[in-house]
């Protein structure tokens, strides 16, 4: 039986093993606890015992029957007892957080399930609940605590929290996870991507203890109609109507009290004076304290408005041009999935060095450290879910997965001032099914967060003209979007760099446009001969030429309100196999994976710092 089929049997069998779980909603037993990085937690990061299980031996007998003595039982090995195919105690370890691909050479190309196991001590406090927090695990995860199946989750880039209170006991405990990175046709993303399929527990894992009645969600933002009022809500899990909630912003001498309604939600309205608005020039954050009964959490929140007016993007009511760069969550220098604060500081530090006031975090939600740091640095953010290329747009189950990931992304980052754009897709085909699917996604984004703009990176069509070519932006999805994103690669996948000089743009929407991708490949250190007026592809000189011609063309588009060329740093991609040039890397980075700045970096830097690319109005 092929591995693809086995993975689907694995999913079905695990669901049958726990009939209380919904087969139509694998996330039924998970939630996302907001501001969890500011809550006290017991870290489970570090070394975990692991077992590579390509044949799913930990789930099935050789007759493909569900095992009752699977690896999730974590049975102690007895050399004189019943024969046993595993032993976590003597199994090799992998570091968490971290992808498995770059930790062991033999796992670089591995796709499939790996089992993780960790022992931990726990003593329950009275009247509390304990959650297992997983920052991200790619792609599908099943969780057992002390042999009891707790939850499951699908999606490789959003957090989830599982209530493990009932499975814990005082003293020694253990958690076992099966993390399966197999690409599946009905997944989000689907089978084809242009980035490395890093598997494993790629972000932090911890235990978080909260009171029985606790703050699990909130949204505090500046009113668009009255910038002297902070409004929103606080939600208390398991709270009866009338339960009091207090929100305090000491620096603003603001303190308000409210009570929750029958839905455990308290409406918040905070009049303020002398509020300093968040912006790239003034990334002001306020300490906000939210409390109810025994639960209290603190957050750091910036307050600003983002909206459109015709073809303008308005930040705090003023037109703004987004000088940006696209970024993958690829770790500088060591490669692999980015997850440390050092990774974040390096990537966003390069973006600031470029002169950026904006970054596109492609093509999935990045680690929360990225959005926290963008808040502090004053970088506006485009945050995206992996509705990427050719999803099964006619499959309602896939739409449900996309909605789940969008909801988890927004819930986690709703209170980050840096995020100004939610993106629902990248480079999807223009079909009726796709447009219906993504319009539903746009509607959901607006419903979950009416305070931000919604976009998508669209493909464009080209018509030849007598003097060159005309790029037409008329994708029907544009009707639903607040801001139009478009990707184009003049000088690389079509025409030569000079082709941009004779290209015109016909934008059929009276909305702001962001050129969300453009650029070309160059291997760092690969140079054209001195004085060569027609540098060859893959050289730094040719990549720089693309940027020069692109900047001149982009400045001719009247409604252009931002750019995020592709991409800040070279990143691994299994699609890129040209030996000596690519070697499994997409080389469109302005910086190599080892931190070498290419010539195009300085071309874009000058345009951004001199403000000779783009206008705010």
Coordinates of C-alpha atoms in Angstrom, one line a residue:
X1 CA 0.0 0.0 0.0
X2 CA 1.3 3.4 -0.9
X3 CA 2.4 5.9 1.8
X4 CA -0.3 8.4 0.7
X5 CA -3.0 5.8 1.3
X6 CA -1.5 4.8 4.7
X7 CA -1.6 8.4 5.9
X8 CA -5.3 8.6 5.2
X9 CA -5.9 5.3 7.0
X10 CA -3.9 6.6 9.9
X11 CA -6.1 9.6 10.2
X12 CA -9.3 7.6 10.0
X13 CA -8.1 5.0 12.5
X14 CA -7.1 7.6 15.0
X15 CA -10.5 9.3 14.7
X16 CA -12.2 6.0 15.2
X17 CA -10.1 5.3 18.3
X18 CA -11.5 8.4 19.9
X19 CA -15.2 8.6 18.9
X20 CA -15.7 11.8 21.0
X21 CA -13.6 13.7 18.4
X22 CA -15.4 15.1 15.5
X23 CA -14.5 13.6 12.1
X24 CA -15.5 16.8 10.4
X25 CA -13.6 19.1 12.7
X26 CA -10.2 17.6 13.8
X27 CA -9.7 20.8 15.9
X28 CA -12.7 20.1 18.1
X29 CA -10.6 19.5 21.1
X30 CA -8.1 22.3 20.6
X31 CA -8.3 26.1 21.1
X32 CA -5.9 29.1 20.8
X33 CA -5.2 30.9 24.0
X34 CA -4.3 34.5 23.2
X35 CA -1.3 36.3 24.8
X36 CA 0.0 32.9 25.8
X37 CA 3.6 34.1 25.4
X38 CA 2.9 36.5 28.3
X39 CA 1.5 33.8 30.7
X40 CA 3.6 31.9 33.2
X41 CA 4.5 28.6 31.6
X42 CA 6.5 25.4 32.1
X43 CA 8.7 25.0 29.1
X44 CA 8.9 21.5 27.5
X45 CA 11.5 22.7 25.0
X46 CA 14.7 20.8 24.8
X47 CA 15.5 17.2 23.9
X48 CA 12.6 14.8 23.1
X49 CA 13.0 11.1 22.5
X50 CA 11.9 10.4 18.9
X51 CA 11.2 7.4 16.7
X52 CA 11.0 7.6 12.9
X53 CA 8.0 5.6 11.8
X54 CA 7.8 5.5 8.1
X55 CA 5.5 2.5 8.0
X56 CA 3.2 3.7 10.8
X57 CA 4.2 0.8 13.0
X58 CA 3.2 2.7 16.0
X59 CA -0.4 2.6 14.9
X60 CA -0.9 -0.5 12.9
X61 CA -0.3 -4.2 13.0
X62 CA 1.1 -5.9 9.9
X63 CA -2.5 -6.6 8.9
X64 CA -3.3 -2.8 9.0
X65 CA -5.4 -3.2 12.1
X66 CA -5.4 -0.5 14.8
X67 CA -2.9 -1.4 17.6
X68 CA -4.0 -1.3 21.2
X69 CA -0.4 -1.4 22.3
X70 CA 0.8 1.4 20.0
X71 CA 3.8 3.7 20.6
X72 CA 1.4 6.1 22.3
X73 CA 1.3 3.7 25.3
X74 CA 5.0 4.4 26.0
X75 CA 5.3 1.0 27.6
X76 CA 8.6 0.3 29.4
X77 CA 10.9 -2.1 27.5
X78 CA 11.3 -5.5 29.2
X79 CA 13.9 -7.7 27.4
X80 CA 12.3 -10.7 29.1
X81 CA 8.8 -9.7 28.4
X82 CA 6.6 -9.5 25.3
X83 CA 8.5 -8.6 22.1
X84 CA 8.3 -4.8 21.6
X85 CA 9.2 -2.8 18.5
X86 CA 10.0 0.5 20.3
X87 CA 11.7 1.9 23.3
X88 CA 11.5 5.6 23.8
X89 CA 13.9 5.5 26.8
X90 CA 16.8 4.5 24.5
X91 CA 15.6 6.3 21.4
X92 CA 17.6 9.2 19.9
X93 CA 16.5 12.7 20.6
X94 CA 15.6 15.7 18.5
X95 CA 15.6 19.3 19.8
X96 CA 12.3 21.1 20.3
X97 CA 11.6 23.6 18.9
X98 CA 13.2 22.7 15.6
X99 CA 12.5 20.9 12.3
X100 CA 13.8 17.4 12.1
X101 CA 15.2 17.9 8.5
X102 CA 18.2 20.0 9.5
X103 CA 19.0 18.1 12.8
X104 CA 20.0 14.9 11.2
X105 CA 21.4 14.5 7.7
X106 CA 19.4 11.3 7.0
X107 CA 16.1 13.3 7.7
X108 CA 16.7 16.1 5.3
X109 CA 14.3 14.8 2.7
X110 CA 12.1 12.7 5.1
X111 CA 8.4 13.2 4.9
X112 CA 6.1 11.1 7.1
X113 CA 5.4 10.5 10.8
X114 CA 7.9 10.8 13.7
X115 CA 6.9 10.1 17.3
X116 CA 8.0 12.5 20.0
X117 CA 8.0 11.6 23.8
X118 CA 8.9 13.6 26.8
X119 CA 8.6 12.9 30.6
X120 CA 7.7 15.8 32.9
X121 CA 6.8 16.5 36.5
X122 CA 3.5 18.0 37.4
X123 CA 1.6 18.9 40.6
X124 CA -1.8 20.3 40.1
X125 CA -2.9 23.4 41.9
X126 CA -6.6 23.5 43.1
X127 CA -9.2 25.0 40.9
X128 CA -6.9 25.2 37.8
X129 CA -6.8 23.8 34.3
X130 CA -3.6 22.8 32.5
X131 CA -3.1 23.2 28.7
X132 CA -0.5 21.8 26.5
X133 CA 0.6 24.6 24.2
X134 CA 2.1 23.8 20.8
X135 CA 3.3 26.8 18.9
X136 CA 3.3 24.9 15.6
X137 CA 3.8 21.3 14.4
X138 CA 3.9 20.4 10.7
X139 CA 1.6 19.0 9.4
X140 CA -0.8 16.8 11.3
X141 CA -0.4 16.1 15.0
X142 CA -2.0 13.6 17.4
X143 CA -1.4 14.0 21.2
X144 CA -1.5 11.5 24.0
X145 CA -0.9 12.3 27.7
X146 CA -0.3 9.3 30.0
X147 CA -1.7 7.0 27.3
X148 CA -4.9 9.0 27.0
X149 CA -5.6 10.6 23.6
X150 CA -6.2 14.3 24.1
X151 CA -6.5 16.1 20.8
X152 CA -5.4 16.4 17.3
X153 CA -4.6 19.3 14.9
X154 CA -4.1 19.8 11.2
X155 CA -2.0 22.7 9.9
X156 CA 1.7 23.4 10.2
X157 CA 2.0 27.0 11.0
X158 CA -0.7 28.0 13.6
X159 CA -0.7 27.4 17.4
X160 CA -3.0 25.1 19.3
X161 CA -3.7 24.4 22.9
X162 CA -5.1 21.2 24.3
X163 CA -6.7 20.9 27.8
X164 CA -4.8 18.0 29.4
X165 CA -6.1 18.5 33.0
X166 CA -8.1 15.3 33.2
X167 CA -5.1 13.2 32.0
X168 CA -2.6 14.5 34.5
X169 CA -1.7 13.2 37.9
X170 CA 0.7 14.5 40.5
X171 CA 4.3 13.4 40.0
X172 CA 5.6 11.7 36.9
X173 CA 3.8 12.2 33.6
X174 CA 4.6 11.8 29.9
X175 CA 3.3 13.2 26.6
X176 CA 3.6 11.4 23.3
X177 CA 2.9 13.1 19.9
X178 CA 2.8 11.7 16.4
X179 CA 3.8 14.5 14.0
X180 CA 3.2 13.6 10.3
X181 CA 4.7 15.9 7.7
X182 CA 3.2 14.0 4.7
X183 CA 1.9 16.3 2.0
X184 CA -1.7 15.5 1.2
X185 CA -3.9 16.5 -1.8
X186 CA -6.6 17.9 0.5
X187 CA -4.3 19.7 2.8
X188 CA -3.6 23.4 3.2
X189 CA -1.1 23.9 1.6
X190 CA -1.6 21.0 -0.9
X191 CA 1.0 18.8 -2.6
X192 CA 3.1 21.5 -4.4
X193 CA 4.9 24.4 -2.7
X194 CA 8.0 26.4 -3.4
X195 CA 9.5 26.0 0.1
X196 CA 10.9 23.2 2.1
X197 CA 8.5 20.9 3.9
X198 CA 10.1 21.1 7.3
X199 CA 8.5 18.6 9.7
X200 CA 8.3 18.4 13.4
X201 CA 7.6 20.5 16.5
X202 CA 8.9 23.6 14.9
X203 CA 7.9 26.1 17.6
X204 CA 7.8 26.2 21.4
X205 CA 6.0 23.6 23.5
X206 CA 4.9 24.3 27.1
X207 CA 2.4 23.6 29.9
X208 CA 0.2 26.6 30.8
X209 CA -1.8 26.5 34.0
X210 CA -4.9 28.8 34.3
X211 CA -7.7 29.2 36.7
X212 CA -10.9 27.3 36.1
X213 CA -12.4 30.5 34.9
X214 CA -9.9 32.4 32.8
X215 CA -9.3 35.0 30.1
X216 CA -8.9 33.1 26.8
X217 CA -9.5 35.8 24.2
X218 CA -9.7 39.6 23.8
X219 CA -9.6 42.3 21.2
X220 CA -8.6 45.8 22.0
X221 CA -8.2 48.3 19.2
X222 CA -8.5 52.0 18.4
X223 CA -11.9 53.1 17.1
X224 CA -11.9 54.1 13.5
X225 CA -14.5 56.8 14.1
X226 CA -13.1 58.2 17.3
X227 CA -9.3 58.0 17.9
X228 CA -9.7 58.9 21.5
X229 CA -11.5 55.7 22.3
X230 CA -10.1 52.2 22.6
X231 CA -12.8 49.6 22.1
X232 CA -13.2 45.8 21.9
X233 CA -14.1 42.9 24.2
X234 CA -12.7 40.4 26.7
X235 CA -13.9 36.8 26.7
X236 CA -13.8 34.6 29.8
X237 CA -13.9 30.8 29.5
X238 CA -16.6 29.2 31.6
X239 CA -17.7 32.5 33.1
X240 CA -21.4 33.1 34.0
X241 CA -23.2 36.3 33.0
X242 CA -22.3 39.2 35.3
X243 CA -18.7 38.1 36.0
X244 CA -16.6 41.3 36.3
X245 CA -13.7 42.2 34.1
X246 CA -11.2 45.0 34.5
X247 CA -8.9 46.5 31.9
X248 CA -6.2 48.9 33.0
X249 CA -3.7 51.0 31.0
X250 CA -1.7 52.7 33.7
X251 CA 0.3 55.0 31.4
X252 CA -3.0 56.5 30.1
X253 CA -4.5 56.6 33.6
X254 CA -7.3 54.5 32.2
X255 CA -9.2 51.9 34.0
X256 CA -12.6 50.4 33.1
X257 CA -14.8 47.7 34.5
X258 CA -17.3 45.6 32.6
X259 CA -19.2 42.4 33.0
X260 CA -19.6 39.5 30.7
X261 CA -22.9 38.7 29.0
X262 CA -24.6 35.3 28.4
X263 CA -21.8 34.5 25.9
X264 CA -19.1 35.2 28.5
X265 CA -18.0 38.3 26.6
X266 CA -17.5 41.7 28.1
X267 CA -17.8 44.8 25.9
X268 CA -14.9 47.2 26.5
X269 CA -14.8 51.0 25.8
X270 CA -11.9 53.1 27.1
X271 CA -11.9 56.9 26.6
X272 CA -8.3 58.2 26.5
X273 CA -6.4 61.4 26.4
X274 CA -3.0 62.1 24.8
X275 CA -2.8 58.7 23.2
X276 CA 0.4 58.3 21.2
X277 CA -0.5 56.4 18.0
X278 CA 1.6 53.5 16.8
X279 CA 3.4 54.0 13.5
X280 CA 6.7 53.0 11.9
X281 CA 8.1 56.3 13.0
X282 CA 6.7 55.9 16.5
X283 CA 6.1 52.2 17.4
X284 CA 4.6 53.1 20.8
X285 CA 3.3 50.2 22.8
X286 CA 1.3 50.4 26.0
X287 CA 1.2 47.9 28.9
X288 CA -2.4 46.7 29.2
X289 CA -3.5 44.6 32.2
X290 CA -6.7 42.5 31.9
X291 CA -8.0 40.9 35.1
X292 CA -11.0 38.9 36.3
X293 CA -11.1 37.1 39.6
X294 CA -7.9 35.1 40.1
X295 CA -6.8 35.5 36.5
X296 CA -4.6 38.4 35.3
X297 CA -2.6 38.8 32.2
X298 CA -0.6 41.7 30.7
X299 CA 0.0 42.5 27.1
X300 CA 1.9 45.2 25.2
X301 CA -0.4 46.8 22.6
X302 CA 0.0 49.6 20.1
X303 CA -3.1 51.5 18.9
X304 CA -3.5 52.8 15.4
X305 CA -6.0 52.7 12.5
X306 CA -5.6 51.2 9.1
X307 CA -8.1 51.8 6.2
X308 CA -8.3 52.7 2.6
X309 CA -9.7 55.8 0.7
X310 CA -9.9 55.3 -3.0
X311 CA -6.5 54.1 -4.0
X312 CA -4.8 55.3 -0.8
X313 CA -3.8 53.3 2.2
X314 CA -4.3 55.4 5.4
X315 CA -2.4 54.8 8.6
X316 CA -3.9 56.8 11.4
X317 CA -5.8 58.8 8.7
X318 CA -2.7 59.7 6.7
X319 CA -1.6 58.2 3.3
X320 CA 1.3 55.8 3.6
X321 CA 3.5 53.9 1.1
X322 CA 4.5 50.4 2.1
X323 CA 8.2 50.0 1.5
X324 CA 8.6 46.3 2.0
X325 CA 10.2 42.9 1.4
X326 CA 8.8 39.4 1.4
X327 CA 10.3 37.0 4.0
X328 CA 10.1 33.2 4.5
X329 CA 10.4 31.7 8.0
X330 CA 13.8 30.3 7.1
X331 CA 16.6 30.5 9.7
X332 CA 19.6 32.6 8.6
X333 CA 23.0 30.8 8.6
X334 CA 21.9 27.4 10.0
X335 CA 18.8 27.1 7.6
X336 CA 15.8 25.2 8.7
X337 CA 12.6 26.7 10.2
X338 CA 13.2 30.0 12.0
X339 CA 12.1 29.9 15.6
X340 CA 14.5 31.8 17.9
X341 CA 14.6 35.5 18.8
X342 CA 18.0 35.6 17.2
X343 CA 16.5 34.4 13.9
X344 CA 13.8 37.1 14.1
X345 CA 16.3 39.9 15.0
X346 CA 18.5 39.0 12.1
X347 CA 15.7 38.8 9.5
X348 CA 13.8 41.9 10.6
X349 CA 17.1 43.7 11.2
X350 CA 18.0 43.2 7.5
X351 CA 14.6 44.5 6.6
X352 CA 15.2 47.6 8.6
X353 CA 18.6 48.0 7.1
X354 CA 16.9 47.9 3.7
X355 CA 14.8 50.9 4.7
X356 CA 11.6 48.9 5.0
X357 CA 8.5 50.1 6.9
X358 CA 6.6 46.9 6.0
X359 CA 7.2 43.1 5.6
X360 CA 5.2 40.5 3.9
X361 CA 5.4 37.3 6.0
X362 CA 4.9 34.7 3.3
X363 CA 3.3 32.2 2.8
X364 CA 1.9 31.1 6.2
X365 CA 1.8 32.6 9.7
X366 CA 5.3 33.0 11.1
X367 CA 6.4 32.5 14.7
X368 CA 4.8 34.9 17.1
X369 CA 8.2 36.3 17.9
X370 CA 8.1 37.8 14.4
X371 CA 4.9 39.8 14.9
X372 CA 5.9 40.8 18.5
X373 CA 9.2 42.1 17.2
X374 CA 7.6 43.9 14.3
X375 CA 5.4 45.6 16.8
X376 CA 8.5 46.9 18.6
X377 CA 10.4 47.8 15.5
X378 CA 7.6 49.6 13.8
X379 CA 7.3 47.3 10.8
X380 CA 3.8 46.9 9.2
X381 CA 3.0 43.3 8.4
X382 CA 1.2 41.3 5.7
X383 CA 0.3 38.0 7.3
X384 CA -0.9 35.1 5.2
X385 CA -2.3 31.6 5.3
X386 CA -1.1 28.9 2.9
X387 CA -4.0 29.0 0.4
X388 CA -1.3 28.6 -2.1
X389 CA -1.4 27.6 -5.8
X390 CA -3.7 24.7 -6.7
X391 CA -5.8 23.9 -3.6
X392 CA -8.9 21.7 -4.0
X393 CA -11.2 24.7 -4.2
X394 CA -14.3 22.6 -4.9
X395 CA -13.8 20.6 -1.7
X396 CA -15.8 21.9 1.3
X397 CA -13.5 20.0 3.7
X398 CA -10.5 21.9 2.4
X399 CA -12.4 25.2 2.8
X400 CA -13.0 24.2 6.4
X401 CA -9.3 23.7 6.9
X402 CA -8.5 27.1 5.4
X403 CA -11.1 28.8 7.6
X404 CA -9.6 27.0 10.7
X405 CA -6.1 28.3 9.9
X406 CA -7.3 31.8 9.2
X407 CA -9.2 31.8 12.5
X408 CA -6.2 30.6 14.4
X409 CA -3.9 33.2 12.8
X410 CA -6.3 36.1 13.5
X411 CA -7.0 34.9 17.0
X412 CA -3.3 34.7 17.9
X413 CA -2.3 38.1 16.4
X414 CA -5.4 40.2 16.5
X415 CA -3.8 42.5 19.1
X416 CA -0.6 43.1 17.2
X417 CA -0.5 46.7 15.9
X418 CA 2.1 45.8 13.3
X419 CA -0.4 43.6 11.3
X420 CA -2.2 45.8 8.8
X421 CA -3.1 43.1 6.2
X422 CA -4.6 39.7 6.4
X423 CA -3.9 37.7 3.2
X424 CA -6.1 34.8 2.2
X425 CA -4.2 33.5 -0.8
X426 CA -1.1 33.5 -3.1
X427 CA -1.1 32.9 -6.9
X428 CA -4.3 30.9 -7.2
X429 CA -5.9 30.1 -10.6
X430 CA -8.8 32.3 -11.8
X431 CA -11.7 29.8 -11.7
X432 CA -15.3 30.1 -10.5
X433 CA -14.7 27.6 -7.7
X434 CA -11.5 29.4 -6.5
X435 CA -13.3 32.8 -6.5
X436 CA -16.2 31.5 -4.5
X437 CA -13.9 29.8 -2.0
X438 CA -11.6 32.8 -1.5
X439 CA -14.5 35.2 -1.3
X440 CA -15.8 33.2 1.6
X441 CA -12.3 33.5 3.1
X442 CA -12.3 37.3 2.7
X443 CA -15.8 37.5 4.3
X444 CA -14.6 35.5 7.2
X445 CA -11.5 37.7 7.7
X446 CA -13.7 40.8 7.7
X447 CA -16.1 39.1 10.2
X448 CA -13.3 38.0 12.6
X449 CA -11.4 41.3 12.4
X450 CA -13.3 44.3 10.8
X451 CA -10.4 46.6 11.8
X452 CA -7.9 45.4 9.3
X453 CA -7.5 45.3 5.5
X454 CA -7.8 42.0 3.6
X455 CA -5.7 41.2 0.5
X456 CA -4.4 38.4 -1.7
X457 CA -1.5 38.0 -4.1
X458 CA -3.0 37.6 -7.5
X459 CA -1.7 36.5 -10.8
X460 CA -2.0 39.0 -13.7
X461 CA -2.7 38.4 -17.4
X462 CA -0.6 39.8 -20.2
X463 CA -1.6 41.3 -23.6
X464 CA 1.0 42.1 -26.3
X465 CA 1.0 45.7 -27.5
X466 CA 2.7 47.4 -30.5
X467 CA 5.5 48.6 -28.2
X468 CA 5.7 45.9 -25.6
X469 CA 3.1 44.4 -23.3
X470 CA 0.2 45.4 -21.1
X471 CA -0.4 43.8 -17.7
X472 CA -4.1 43.6 -16.8
X473 CA -5.3 43.2 -13.3
X474 CA -9.0 42.2 -13.5
X475 CA -9.1 39.0 -11.4
X476 CA -12.7 38.7 -10.1
X477 CA -11.5 38.1 -6.6
X478 CA -10.4 41.8 -6.6
X479 CA -14.0 42.8 -6.0
X480 CA -13.9 41.3 -2.5
X481 CA -10.4 42.6 -1.5
X482 CA -9.6 45.9 0.2
X483 CA -6.1 46.0 -1.3
X484 CA -5.0 44.3 -4.5
X485 CA -1.8 42.3 -4.4
X486 CA -0.1 41.2 -7.6
X487 CA 2.9 39.1 -8.4
X488 CA 5.0 39.5 -11.6
X489 CA 8.5 38.4 -12.7
X490 CA 9.4 40.5 -15.7
X491 CA 13.0 39.9 -16.3
X492 CA 13.0 36.4 -15.0
X493 CA 10.1 34.1 -15.9
X494 CA 9.2 36.4 -18.9
X495 CA 11.1 38.8 -21.0
X496 CA 14.5 40.3 -20.2
X497 CA 15.1 42.9 -17.5
X498 CA 14.6 45.7 -20.2
X499 CA 11.1 44.3 -20.8
X500 CA 9.9 46.3 -17.8
X501 CA 10.6 49.5 -19.8
X502 CA 7.9 48.8 -22.4
X503 CA 5.3 47.3 -20.0
X504 CA 2.2 49.2 -19.0
X505 CA -0.3 48.4 -16.3
X506 CA -4.1 48.4 -16.5
X507 CA -5.6 48.1 -13.0
X508 CA -9.4 47.5 -13.3
X509 CA -10.1 48.3 -9.6
X510 CA -10.2 51.7 -7.9
X511 CA -8.2 50.3 -5.0
X512 CA -4.7 50.4 -3.6
X513 CA -2.2 48.1 -5.3
X514 CA 0.8 46.4 -3.7
X515 CA 3.3 44.7 -6.0
X516 CA 3.6 41.8 -3.7
X517 CA 6.3 39.9 -5.6
X518 CA 8.9 40.7 -8.2
X519 CA 12.6 40.0 -8.7
X520 CA 14.9 37.2 -10.0
X521 CA 17.6 34.8 -8.9
X522 CA 21.3 35.3 -8.3
X523 CA 23.8 33.2 -6.5
X524 CA 25.8 35.2 -4.1
X525 CA 29.3 35.7 -5.5
X526 CA 28.4 34.7 -9.0
X527 CA 29.5 37.8 -11.0
X528 CA 29.4 38.8 -14.7
X529 CA 32.7 39.9 -16.3
X530 CA 33.7 43.4 -15.5
X531 CA 32.1 45.9 -17.9
X532 CA 29.6 43.3 -19.3
X533 CA 26.6 45.4 -20.5
X534 CA 24.5 42.3 -20.8
X535 CA 25.1 40.2 -17.7
X536 CA 24.0 36.6 -17.7
X537 CA 21.2 35.1 -15.7
X538 CA 22.0 34.0 -12.1
X539 CA 24.6 36.7 -11.7
X540 CA 24.4 39.4 -9.0
X541 CA 24.7 42.0 -11.8
X542 CA 21.7 40.7 -13.7
X543 CA 19.5 40.6 -10.5
X544 CA 20.5 44.2 -9.9
X545 CA 19.5 45.1 -13.4
X546 CA 16.0 43.6 -12.8
X547 CA 15.6 45.8 -9.8
X548 CA 16.7 48.9 -11.6
X549 CA 14.2 48.4 -14.5
X550 CA 11.4 47.3 -12.1
X551 CA 11.7 50.4 -10.0
X552 CA 11.4 52.6 -13.1
X553 CA 8.3 50.7 -14.2
X554 CA 6.7 50.6 -10.8
X555 CA 6.9 54.3 -10.5
X556 CA 4.6 54.6 -13.5
X557 CA 1.7 52.9 -11.8
X558 CA -0.4 55.7 -10.3
X559 CA -2.2 53.6 -7.7
X560 CA 0.9 51.7 -6.5
X561 CA 0.9 51.9 -2.7
X562 CA 3.5 49.3 -1.7
X563 CA 6.0 46.7 -2.9
X564 CA 7.4 43.6 -1.3
X565 CA 9.9 42.1 -3.8
X566 CA 10.7 38.4 -3.6
X567 CA 12.6 37.9 -1.3
X568 CA 14.8 39.0 1.6
X569 CA 16.9 35.8 2.0
X570 CA 17.6 32.7 -0.1
X571 CA 15.6 29.7 1.2
X572 CA 15.4 25.9 0.7
X573 CA 13.0 24.6 -1.9
X574 CA 12.8 21.1 -3.2
X575 CA 11.7 22.4 -6.6
X576 CA 15.0 24.2 -7.2
X577 CA 17.5 21.5 -8.3
X578 CA 19.9 23.2 -10.8
X579 CA 23.3 22.0 -9.5
X580 CA 25.9 24.6 -8.7
X581 CA 23.3 27.4 -8.9
X582 CA 20.3 26.4 -6.9
X583 CA 21.2 23.2 -5.0
X584 CA 17.7 23.0 -3.4
X585 CA 17.6 26.8 -2.8
X586 CA 15.5 29.5 -4.2
X587 CA 18.1 32.1 -5.0
X588 CA 15.9 35.2 -5.3
X589 CA 17.1 36.5 -2.0
X590 CA 18.7 39.9 -1.7
X591 CA 20.8 38.2 1.0
X592 CA 22.2 34.7 0.8
X593 CA 21.4 32.2 3.5
X594 CA 24.8 32.9 4.9
X595 CA 24.2 36.7 5.2
X596 CA 26.0 37.9 2.1
X597 CA 24.2 41.0 0.7
X598 CA 23.9 40.9 -3.1
X599 CA 24.1 43.9 -5.4
X600 CA 20.3 44.2 -5.7
X601 CA 20.1 44.7 -1.9
X602 CA 21.8 48.0 -2.3
X603 CA 19.7 49.0 -5.3
X604 CA 16.5 48.6 -3.4
X605 CA 18.0 50.1 -0.2
X606 CA 18.8 53.3 -2.0
X607 CA 15.4 53.5 -3.6
X608 CA 13.7 53.0 -0.2
X609 CA 15.9 55.3 1.8
X610 CA 15.8 58.0 -0.8
X611 CA 12.1 57.4 -1.2
X612 CA 12.4 57.3 -5.0
X613 CA 10.1 54.3 -5.2
X614 CA 6.4 54.9 -4.9
X615 CA 4.2 57.6 -3.5
X616 CA 1.7 57.5 -0.7
X617 CA -0.9 59.5 -2.8

